[in-house]
Short mmCIF file of C-alpha atoms in Angstrom, two decimals:
data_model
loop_
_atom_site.label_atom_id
_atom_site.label_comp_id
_atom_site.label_asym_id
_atom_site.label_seq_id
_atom_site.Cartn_x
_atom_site.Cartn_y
_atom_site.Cartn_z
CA UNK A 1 -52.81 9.39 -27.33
CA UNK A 2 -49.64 7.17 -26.69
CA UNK A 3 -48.96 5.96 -23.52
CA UNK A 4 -45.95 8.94 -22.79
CA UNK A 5 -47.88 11.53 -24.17
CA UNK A 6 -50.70 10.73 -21.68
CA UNK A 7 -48.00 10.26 -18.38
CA UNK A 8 -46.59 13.21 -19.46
CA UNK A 9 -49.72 15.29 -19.68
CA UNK A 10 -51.15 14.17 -16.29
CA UNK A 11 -47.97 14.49 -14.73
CA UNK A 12 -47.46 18.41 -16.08
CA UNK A 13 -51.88 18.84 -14.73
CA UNK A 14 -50.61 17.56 -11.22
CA UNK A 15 -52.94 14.65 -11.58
CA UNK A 16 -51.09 11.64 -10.82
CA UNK A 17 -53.24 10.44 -8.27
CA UNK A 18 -55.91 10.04 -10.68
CA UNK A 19 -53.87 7.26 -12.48
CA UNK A 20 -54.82 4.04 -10.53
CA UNK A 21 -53.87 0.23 -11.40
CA UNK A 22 -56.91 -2.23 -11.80
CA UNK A 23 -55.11 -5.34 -12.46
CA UNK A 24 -52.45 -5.52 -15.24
CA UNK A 25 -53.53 -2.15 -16.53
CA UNK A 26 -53.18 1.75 -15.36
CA UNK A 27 -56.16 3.61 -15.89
CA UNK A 28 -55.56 7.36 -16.48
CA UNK A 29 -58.53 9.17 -14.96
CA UNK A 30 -61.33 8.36 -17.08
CA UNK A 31 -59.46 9.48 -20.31
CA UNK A 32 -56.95 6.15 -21.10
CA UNK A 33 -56.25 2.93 -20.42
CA UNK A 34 -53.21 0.86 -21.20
CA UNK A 35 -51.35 -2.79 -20.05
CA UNK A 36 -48.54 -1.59 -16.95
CA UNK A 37 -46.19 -3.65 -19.60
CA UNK A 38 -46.89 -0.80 -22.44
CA UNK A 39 -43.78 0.38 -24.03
CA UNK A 40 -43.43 3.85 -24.35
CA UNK A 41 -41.31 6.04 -27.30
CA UNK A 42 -39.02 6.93 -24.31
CA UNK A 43 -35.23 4.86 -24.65
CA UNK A 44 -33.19 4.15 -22.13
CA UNK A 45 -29.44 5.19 -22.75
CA UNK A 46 -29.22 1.78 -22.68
CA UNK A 47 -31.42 0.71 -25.73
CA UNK A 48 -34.53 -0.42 -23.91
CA UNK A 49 -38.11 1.31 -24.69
CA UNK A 50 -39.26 2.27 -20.46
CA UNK A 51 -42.35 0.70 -19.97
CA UNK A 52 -45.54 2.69 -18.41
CA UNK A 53 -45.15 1.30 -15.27
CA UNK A 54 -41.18 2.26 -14.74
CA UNK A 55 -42.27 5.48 -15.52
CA UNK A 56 -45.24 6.14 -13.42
CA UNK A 57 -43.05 4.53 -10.33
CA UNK A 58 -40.22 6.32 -11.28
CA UNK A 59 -42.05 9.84 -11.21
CA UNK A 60 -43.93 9.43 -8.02
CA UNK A 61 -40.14 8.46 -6.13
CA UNK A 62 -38.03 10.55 -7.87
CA UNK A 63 -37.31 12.56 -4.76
CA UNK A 64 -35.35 9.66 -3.35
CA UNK A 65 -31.87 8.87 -3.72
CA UNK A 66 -31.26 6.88 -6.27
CA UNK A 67 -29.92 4.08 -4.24
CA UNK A 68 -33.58 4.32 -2.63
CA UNK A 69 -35.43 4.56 -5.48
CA UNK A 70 -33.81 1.30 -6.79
CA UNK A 71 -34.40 -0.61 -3.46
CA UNK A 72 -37.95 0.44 -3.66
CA UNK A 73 -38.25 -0.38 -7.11
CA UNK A 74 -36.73 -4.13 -7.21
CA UNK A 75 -39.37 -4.67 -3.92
CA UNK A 76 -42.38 -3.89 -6.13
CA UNK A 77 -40.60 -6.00 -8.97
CA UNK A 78 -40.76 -3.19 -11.41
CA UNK A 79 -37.41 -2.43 -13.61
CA UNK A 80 -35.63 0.50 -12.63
CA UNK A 81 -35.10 3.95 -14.56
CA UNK A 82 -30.80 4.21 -14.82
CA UNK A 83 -29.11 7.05 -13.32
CA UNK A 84 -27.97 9.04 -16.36
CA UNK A 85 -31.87 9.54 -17.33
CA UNK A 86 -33.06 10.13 -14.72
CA UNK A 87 -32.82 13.89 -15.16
CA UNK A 88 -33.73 14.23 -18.49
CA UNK A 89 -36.67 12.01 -18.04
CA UNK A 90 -37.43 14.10 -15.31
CA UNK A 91 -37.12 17.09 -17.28
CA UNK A 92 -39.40 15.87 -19.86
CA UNK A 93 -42.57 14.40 -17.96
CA UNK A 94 -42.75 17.16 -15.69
CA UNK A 95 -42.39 19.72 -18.54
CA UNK A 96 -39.63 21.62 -18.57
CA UNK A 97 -38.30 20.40 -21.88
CA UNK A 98 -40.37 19.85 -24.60
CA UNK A 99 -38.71 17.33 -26.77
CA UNK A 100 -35.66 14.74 -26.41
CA UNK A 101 -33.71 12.69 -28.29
CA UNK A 102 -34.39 10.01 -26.36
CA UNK A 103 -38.18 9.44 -27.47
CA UNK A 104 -38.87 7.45 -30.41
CA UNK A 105 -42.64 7.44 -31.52
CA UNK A 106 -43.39 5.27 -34.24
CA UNK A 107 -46.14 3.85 -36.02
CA UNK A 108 -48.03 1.16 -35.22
CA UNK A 109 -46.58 -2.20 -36.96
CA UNK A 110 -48.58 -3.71 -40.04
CA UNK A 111 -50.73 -1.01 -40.45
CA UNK A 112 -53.85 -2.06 -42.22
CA UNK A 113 -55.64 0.45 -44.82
CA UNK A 114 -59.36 -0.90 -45.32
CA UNK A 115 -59.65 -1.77 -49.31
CA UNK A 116 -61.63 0.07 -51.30
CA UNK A 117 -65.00 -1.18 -52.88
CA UNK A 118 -64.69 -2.84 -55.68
CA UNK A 119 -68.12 -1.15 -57.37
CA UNK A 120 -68.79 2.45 -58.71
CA UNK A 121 -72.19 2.35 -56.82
CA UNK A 122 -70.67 1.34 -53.67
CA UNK A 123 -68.10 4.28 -53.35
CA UNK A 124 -69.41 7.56 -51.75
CA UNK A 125 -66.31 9.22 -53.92
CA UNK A 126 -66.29 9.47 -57.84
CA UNK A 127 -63.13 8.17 -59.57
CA UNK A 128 -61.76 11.59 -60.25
CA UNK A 129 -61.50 12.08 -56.54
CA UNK A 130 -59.72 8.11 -56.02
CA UNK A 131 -57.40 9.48 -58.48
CA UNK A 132 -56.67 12.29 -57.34
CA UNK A 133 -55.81 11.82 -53.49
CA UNK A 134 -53.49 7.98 -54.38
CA UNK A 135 -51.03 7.81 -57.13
CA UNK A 136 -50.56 4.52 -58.20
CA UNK A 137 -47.32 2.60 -57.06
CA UNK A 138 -45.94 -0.62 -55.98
CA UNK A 139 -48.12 -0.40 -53.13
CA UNK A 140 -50.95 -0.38 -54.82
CA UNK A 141 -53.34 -1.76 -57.08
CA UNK A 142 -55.82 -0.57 -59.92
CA UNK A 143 -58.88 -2.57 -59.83
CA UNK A 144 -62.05 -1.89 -61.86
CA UNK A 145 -60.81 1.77 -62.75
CA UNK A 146 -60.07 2.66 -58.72
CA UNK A 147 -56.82 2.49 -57.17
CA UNK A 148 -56.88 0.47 -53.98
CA UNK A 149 -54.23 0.55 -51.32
CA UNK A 150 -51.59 -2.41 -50.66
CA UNK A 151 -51.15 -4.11 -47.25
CA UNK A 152 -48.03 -2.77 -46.13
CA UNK A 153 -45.74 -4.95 -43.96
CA UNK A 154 -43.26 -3.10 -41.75
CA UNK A 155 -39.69 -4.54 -41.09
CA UNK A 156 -39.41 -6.44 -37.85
CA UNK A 157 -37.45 -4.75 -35.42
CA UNK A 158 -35.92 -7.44 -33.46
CA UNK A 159 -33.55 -5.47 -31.52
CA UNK A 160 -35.89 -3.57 -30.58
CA UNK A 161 -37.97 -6.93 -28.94
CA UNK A 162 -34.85 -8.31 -27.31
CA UNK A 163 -34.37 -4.92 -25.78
CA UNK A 164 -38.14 -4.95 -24.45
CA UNK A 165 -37.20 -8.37 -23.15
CA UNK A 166 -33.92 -7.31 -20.86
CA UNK A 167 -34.43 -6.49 -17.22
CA UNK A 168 -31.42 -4.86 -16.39
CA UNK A 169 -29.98 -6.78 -12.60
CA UNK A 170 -27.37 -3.87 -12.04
CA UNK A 171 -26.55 -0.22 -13.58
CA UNK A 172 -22.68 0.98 -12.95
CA UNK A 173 -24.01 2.93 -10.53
CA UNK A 174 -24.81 -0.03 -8.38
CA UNK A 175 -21.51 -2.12 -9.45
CA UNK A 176 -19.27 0.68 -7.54
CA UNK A 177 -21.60 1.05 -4.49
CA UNK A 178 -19.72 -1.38 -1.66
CA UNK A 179 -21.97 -1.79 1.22
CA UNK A 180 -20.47 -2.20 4.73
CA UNK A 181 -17.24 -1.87 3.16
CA UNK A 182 -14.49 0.45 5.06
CA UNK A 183 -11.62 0.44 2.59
CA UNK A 184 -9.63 2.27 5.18
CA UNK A 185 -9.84 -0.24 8.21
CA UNK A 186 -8.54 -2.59 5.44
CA UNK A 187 -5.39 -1.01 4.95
CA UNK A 188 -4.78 -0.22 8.57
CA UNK A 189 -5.51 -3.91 9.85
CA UNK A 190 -2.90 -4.87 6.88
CA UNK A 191 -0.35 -2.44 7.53
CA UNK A 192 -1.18 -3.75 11.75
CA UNK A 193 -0.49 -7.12 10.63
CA UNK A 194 2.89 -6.55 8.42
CA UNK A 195 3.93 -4.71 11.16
CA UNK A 196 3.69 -7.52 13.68
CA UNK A 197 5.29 -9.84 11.57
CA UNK A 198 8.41 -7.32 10.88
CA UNK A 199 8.79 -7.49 14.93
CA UNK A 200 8.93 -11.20 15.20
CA UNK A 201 11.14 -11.51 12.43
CA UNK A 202 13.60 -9.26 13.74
CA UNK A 203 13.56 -10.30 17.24
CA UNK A 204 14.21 -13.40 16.06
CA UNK A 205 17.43 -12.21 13.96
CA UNK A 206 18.31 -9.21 16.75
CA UNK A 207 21.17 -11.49 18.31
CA UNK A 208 23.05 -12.61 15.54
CA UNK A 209 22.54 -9.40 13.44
CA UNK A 210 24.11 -6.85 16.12
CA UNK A 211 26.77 -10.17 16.62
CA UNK A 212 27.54 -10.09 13.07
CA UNK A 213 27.56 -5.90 13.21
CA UNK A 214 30.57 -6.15 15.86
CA UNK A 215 32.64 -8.72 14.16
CA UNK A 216 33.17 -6.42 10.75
CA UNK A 217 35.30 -4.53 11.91
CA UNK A 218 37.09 -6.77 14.31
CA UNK A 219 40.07 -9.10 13.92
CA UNK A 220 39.87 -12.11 12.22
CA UNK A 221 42.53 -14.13 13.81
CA UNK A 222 40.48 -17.29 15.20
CA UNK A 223 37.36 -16.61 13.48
CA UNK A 224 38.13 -19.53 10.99
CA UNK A 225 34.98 -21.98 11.13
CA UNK A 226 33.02 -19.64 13.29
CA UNK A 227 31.65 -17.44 10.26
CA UNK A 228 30.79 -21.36 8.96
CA UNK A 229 28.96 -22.24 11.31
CA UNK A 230 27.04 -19.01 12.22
CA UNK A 231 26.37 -18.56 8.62
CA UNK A 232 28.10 -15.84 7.73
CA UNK A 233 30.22 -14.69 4.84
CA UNK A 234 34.12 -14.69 6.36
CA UNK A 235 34.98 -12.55 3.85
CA UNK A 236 36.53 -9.70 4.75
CA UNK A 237 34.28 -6.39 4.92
CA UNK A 238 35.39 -2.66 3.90
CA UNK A 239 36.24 -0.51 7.02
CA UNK A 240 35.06 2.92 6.81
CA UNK A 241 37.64 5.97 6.68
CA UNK A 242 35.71 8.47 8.20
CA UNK A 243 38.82 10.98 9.29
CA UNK A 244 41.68 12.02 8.23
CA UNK A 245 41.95 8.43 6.58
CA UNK A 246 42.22 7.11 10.44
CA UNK A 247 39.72 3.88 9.98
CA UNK A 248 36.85 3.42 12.54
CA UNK A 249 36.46 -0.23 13.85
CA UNK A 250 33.12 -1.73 15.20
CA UNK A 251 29.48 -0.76 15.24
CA UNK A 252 29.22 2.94 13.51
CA UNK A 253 27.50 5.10 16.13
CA UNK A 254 23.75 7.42 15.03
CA UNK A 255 23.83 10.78 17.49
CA UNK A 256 20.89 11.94 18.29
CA UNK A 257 19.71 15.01 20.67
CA UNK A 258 19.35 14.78 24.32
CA UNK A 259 16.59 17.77 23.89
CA UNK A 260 13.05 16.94 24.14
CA UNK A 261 11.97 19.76 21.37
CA UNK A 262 13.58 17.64 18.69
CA UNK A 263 11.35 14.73 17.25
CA UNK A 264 13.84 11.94 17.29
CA UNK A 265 15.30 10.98 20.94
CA UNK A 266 16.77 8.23 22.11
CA UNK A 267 13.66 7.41 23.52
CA UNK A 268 11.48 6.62 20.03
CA UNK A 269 14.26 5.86 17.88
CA UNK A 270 14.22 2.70 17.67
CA UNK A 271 10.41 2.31 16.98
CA UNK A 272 11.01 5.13 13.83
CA UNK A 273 14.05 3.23 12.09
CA UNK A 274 13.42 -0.48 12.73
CA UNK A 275 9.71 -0.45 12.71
CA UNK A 276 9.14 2.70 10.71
CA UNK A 277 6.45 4.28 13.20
CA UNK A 278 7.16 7.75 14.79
CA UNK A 279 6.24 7.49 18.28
CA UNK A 280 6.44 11.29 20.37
CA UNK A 281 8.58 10.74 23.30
CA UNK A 282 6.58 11.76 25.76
CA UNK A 283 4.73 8.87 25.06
CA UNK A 284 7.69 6.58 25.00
CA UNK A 285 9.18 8.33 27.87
CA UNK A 286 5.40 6.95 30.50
CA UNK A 287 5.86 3.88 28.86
CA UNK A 288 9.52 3.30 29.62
CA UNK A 289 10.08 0.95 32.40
CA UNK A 290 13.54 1.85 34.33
CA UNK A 291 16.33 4.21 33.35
CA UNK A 292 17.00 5.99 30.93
CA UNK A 293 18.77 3.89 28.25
CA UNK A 294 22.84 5.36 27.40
CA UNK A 295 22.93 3.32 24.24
CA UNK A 296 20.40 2.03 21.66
CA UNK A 297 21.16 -0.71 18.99
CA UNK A 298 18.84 -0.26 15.61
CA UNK A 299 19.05 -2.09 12.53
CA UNK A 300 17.14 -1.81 9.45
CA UNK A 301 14.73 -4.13 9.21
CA UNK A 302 12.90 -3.65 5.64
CA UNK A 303 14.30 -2.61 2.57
CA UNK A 304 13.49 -2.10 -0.89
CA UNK A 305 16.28 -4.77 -1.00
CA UNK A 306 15.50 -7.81 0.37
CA UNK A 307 18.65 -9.53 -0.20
CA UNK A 308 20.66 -6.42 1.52
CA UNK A 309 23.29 -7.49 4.44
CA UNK A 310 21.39 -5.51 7.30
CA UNK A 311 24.20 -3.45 10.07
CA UNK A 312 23.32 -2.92 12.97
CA UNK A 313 24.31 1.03 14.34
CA UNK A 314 23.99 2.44 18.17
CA UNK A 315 22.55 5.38 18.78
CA UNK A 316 23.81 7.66 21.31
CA UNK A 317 22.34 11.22 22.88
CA UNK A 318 25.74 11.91 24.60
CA UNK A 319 28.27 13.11 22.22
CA UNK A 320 30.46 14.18 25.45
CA UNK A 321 31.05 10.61 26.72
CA UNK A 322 32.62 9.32 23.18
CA UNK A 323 36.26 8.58 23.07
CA UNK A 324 38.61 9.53 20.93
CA UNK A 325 38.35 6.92 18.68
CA UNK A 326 34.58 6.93 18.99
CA UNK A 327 34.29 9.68 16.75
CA UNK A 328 35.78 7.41 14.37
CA UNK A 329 32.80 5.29 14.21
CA UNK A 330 29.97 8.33 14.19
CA UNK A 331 28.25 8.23 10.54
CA UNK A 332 25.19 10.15 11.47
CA UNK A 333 23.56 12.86 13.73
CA UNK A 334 19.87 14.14 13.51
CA UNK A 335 20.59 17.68 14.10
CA UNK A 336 18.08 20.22 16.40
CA UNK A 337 18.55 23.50 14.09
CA UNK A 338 20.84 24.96 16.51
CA UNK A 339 24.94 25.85 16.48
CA UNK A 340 25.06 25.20 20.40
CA UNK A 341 24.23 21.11 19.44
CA UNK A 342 28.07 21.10 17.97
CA UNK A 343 29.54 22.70 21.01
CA UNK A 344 33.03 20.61 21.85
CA UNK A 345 32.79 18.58 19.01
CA UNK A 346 36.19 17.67 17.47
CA UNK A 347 35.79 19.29 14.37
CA UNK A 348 36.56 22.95 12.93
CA UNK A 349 33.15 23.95 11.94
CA UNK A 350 29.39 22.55 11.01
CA UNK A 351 31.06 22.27 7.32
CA UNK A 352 33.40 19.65 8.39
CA UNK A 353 31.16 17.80 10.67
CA UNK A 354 28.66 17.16 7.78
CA UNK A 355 31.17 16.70 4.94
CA UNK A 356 32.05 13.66 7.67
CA UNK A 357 29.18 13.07 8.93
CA UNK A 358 25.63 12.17 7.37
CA UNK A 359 23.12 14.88 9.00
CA UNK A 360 19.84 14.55 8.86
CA UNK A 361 16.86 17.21 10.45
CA UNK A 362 13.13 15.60 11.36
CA UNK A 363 9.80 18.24 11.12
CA UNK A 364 6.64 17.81 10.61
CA UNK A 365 5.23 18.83 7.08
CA UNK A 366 2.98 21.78 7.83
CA UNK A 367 5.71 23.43 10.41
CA UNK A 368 6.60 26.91 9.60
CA UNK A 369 9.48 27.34 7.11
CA UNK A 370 11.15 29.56 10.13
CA UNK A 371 11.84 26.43 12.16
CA UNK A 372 14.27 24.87 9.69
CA UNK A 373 15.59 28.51 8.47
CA UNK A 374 19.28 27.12 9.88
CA UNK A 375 19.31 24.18 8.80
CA UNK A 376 18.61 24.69 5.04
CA UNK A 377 22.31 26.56 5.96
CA UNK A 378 23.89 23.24 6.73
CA UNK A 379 24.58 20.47 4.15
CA UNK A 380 21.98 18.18 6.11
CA UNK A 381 18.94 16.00 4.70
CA UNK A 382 15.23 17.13 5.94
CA UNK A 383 13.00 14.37 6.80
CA UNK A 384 9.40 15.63 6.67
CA UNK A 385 6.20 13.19 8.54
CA UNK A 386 2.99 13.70 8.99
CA UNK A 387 1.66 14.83 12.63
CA UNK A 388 -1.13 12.45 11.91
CA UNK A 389 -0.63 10.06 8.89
CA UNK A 390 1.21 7.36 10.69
CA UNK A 391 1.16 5.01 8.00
CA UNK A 392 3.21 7.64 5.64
CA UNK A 393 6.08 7.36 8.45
CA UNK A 394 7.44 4.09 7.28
CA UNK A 395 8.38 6.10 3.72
CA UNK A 396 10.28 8.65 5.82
CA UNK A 397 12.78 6.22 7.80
CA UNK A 398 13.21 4.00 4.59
CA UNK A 399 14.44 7.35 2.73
CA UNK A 400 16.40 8.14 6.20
CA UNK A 401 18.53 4.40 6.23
CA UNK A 402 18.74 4.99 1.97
CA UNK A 403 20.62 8.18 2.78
CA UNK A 404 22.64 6.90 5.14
CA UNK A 405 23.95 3.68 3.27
CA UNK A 406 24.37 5.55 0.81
CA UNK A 407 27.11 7.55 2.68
CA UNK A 408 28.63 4.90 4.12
CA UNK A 409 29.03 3.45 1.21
CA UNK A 410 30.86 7.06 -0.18
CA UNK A 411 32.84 7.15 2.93
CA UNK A 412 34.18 3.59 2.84
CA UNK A 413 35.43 4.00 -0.94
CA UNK A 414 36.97 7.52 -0.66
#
């Protein structure tokens, strides 16, 4: 019996313990005996024959994880069994199939066929017999009146050797498996660290950026060699016409809600369109040192666009204290939902405040619909963030200051 047939039989008897290992061979009970290096008619997917010994190792561990199973394995120094056959090995050794196309029996190589005597007297069979069980052919020759049988050689197989040779190191299993590897803590230390150096580059621009904001829309009389020296471009910058074709001069003003139901205050504002992280403000407002603030200056400090000329806006919660010519300078107001928001505003109706002014309404995704019922009313842009994905709120303020330029720049040319 081959050395398969054999595993396979003891294995489907419940008789593995009987096979034992005396040296470089694996005696089965008191019925076989083969070398642990025997090559069985079982292939690998992978073109190697399995020797006995992967397959008696494999079929007393096959309860462990396959990870396991190959950490027990490459300790004992025996090659592994691959994850797609383990199964159908599996299948076949303990039974359950009874054939696969995976085994390959084949006859032994060189097979010899003992000649035939060369003498009447010497052959227990008469000639009639010889001739008729062998029908002469290449293979074989006639010699005193009895046909004798050829030594056949078999073709060499020499894949079939360099396959027997291979030990595979690693499966593809094994390639994808990264140990102590959090693929997660990467991206948040990286996001951490671009962060961090977003801050100290704009702290370092903050004064001339919100310097540069102011002058604009101011006068250039005596600004001749200043805009040299400071770097920047004297030439002179569209104003925006945001009412009745009345132009606004200076720093265009963001309203936001003095209500602590909205997400945007003036509290976290800053933190969500400079640094693109949405803090809740009643965490800002226990880590806020003094006052409350009247006025916030933001500017935009990443871009798609890295060559962009970056304004610098205030942001106000106090649409009561503006002047007259104030208004002039509002481009944007994140709205609460509610009519009583607009109440003394110098406009007709929530039509002409948003055909003048950019609106835009913050949620989180997985509020009810209900909660922006209103506002899908009102020709204002939703801003949806995660309650808990922080890293997806830098996308949300990016596609708030896109909006936004992109109405200033349709206010300035109409």
């Amino acid at each position: 019996m081959d050395p398969l047939s054999a595993l396979r039989d003891f294995t489907i008897r419940g008789e593995l313990d009987k096979i034992v290992r005396v040296n470089d061979e694996l005696r089965l009970g008191s019925d076989y005996s083969f070398p642990c290096s025997a090559e069985t008619a079982y292939r690998s997917k992978q073109g190697n024959l399995y020797t006995l010994e992967t397959l008696l190792h494999y079929v007393n561990n096959h309860h462990l994880k396959h990870t396991e199973y190959l950490i027990n394995a490459r300790a004992q120094m025996i090659p592994c069994v691959t994850f797609p056959d383990r199964k159908p090995l599996l299948d076949y050794l303990t039974g359950k199939i009874s054939s696969s196309d995976s085994i390959e029996f084949v006859l032994p190589q060189n097979p010899k066929v003992p000649d035939l005597p060369l003498h009447n007297n010497d052959f227990p069979f008469s000639e009639n017999d010889v001739a008729r069980h062998h029908t002469p052919d290449q293979n074989h020759n006639n010699i005193n009146g009895f046909t004798v049988l050829k030594e056949v050689e078999a073709p060499v197989d020499y894949m079939s050797l360099i396959y027997g040779s291979e030990r595979p190191l690693k499966d593809r299993e094994e390639l994808l498996e990264c140990k102590g590897r959090n693929f997660y803590g990467v991206l948040t230390a990286a996001t951490k660290r671009e962060e961090e150096r977003q801050r100290i580059e704009s702290q370092q621009r903050k004064d001339g950026l919100v310097a540069k904001s102011r002058l604009m829309g101011s006068d250039d009389r005596g600004m001749a060699g200043y805009g040299d020296e400071m770097g920047y471009d004297q030439a002179p910058k569209p104003k925006m016409h945001l009412k009745g074709g009345k132009i606004g001069e200076g720093v265009p003003i963001i309203l936001v809600p003095s209500a602590f139901q909205t997400l945007i205050t003036i509290y976290n504002v800053k933190e969500f369109l400079e640094d693109g992280v949405y803090i809740p403000t009643d965490v800002k407002v226990k880590q806020m040192k003094g006052a409350k603030p009247d006025c916030v200056t933001v500017q935009k400090k990443f871009s798609r666009d890295r060559d962009r000329v970056v304004t610098a806006y205030e942001v106000r919660d106090k649409p009561s204290a503006l002047k007259t010519e104030d208004w002039d300078r509002v481009v944007a107001v994140f709205v609460l939902g509610k009519e009583w928001q607009f109440k003394d505003w110098p406009f007709k109706d929530h039509v002409e405040i948003f055909n003048k002014i950019m609106g835009f309404f913050m949620r989180f995704e997985d509020d009810s619909v209900e909660s922006a019922k209103i506002v899908k009313q009102w020709n204002v842009k939703i801003i949806s963030i995660s309650k808990n994905k922080r890293h997806q709120d830098r996308a949300a303020a990016l596609e708030v200051w896109d909006r936004l330029e992109e109405f200033v720049r349709s206010r300035s040319h109409s």
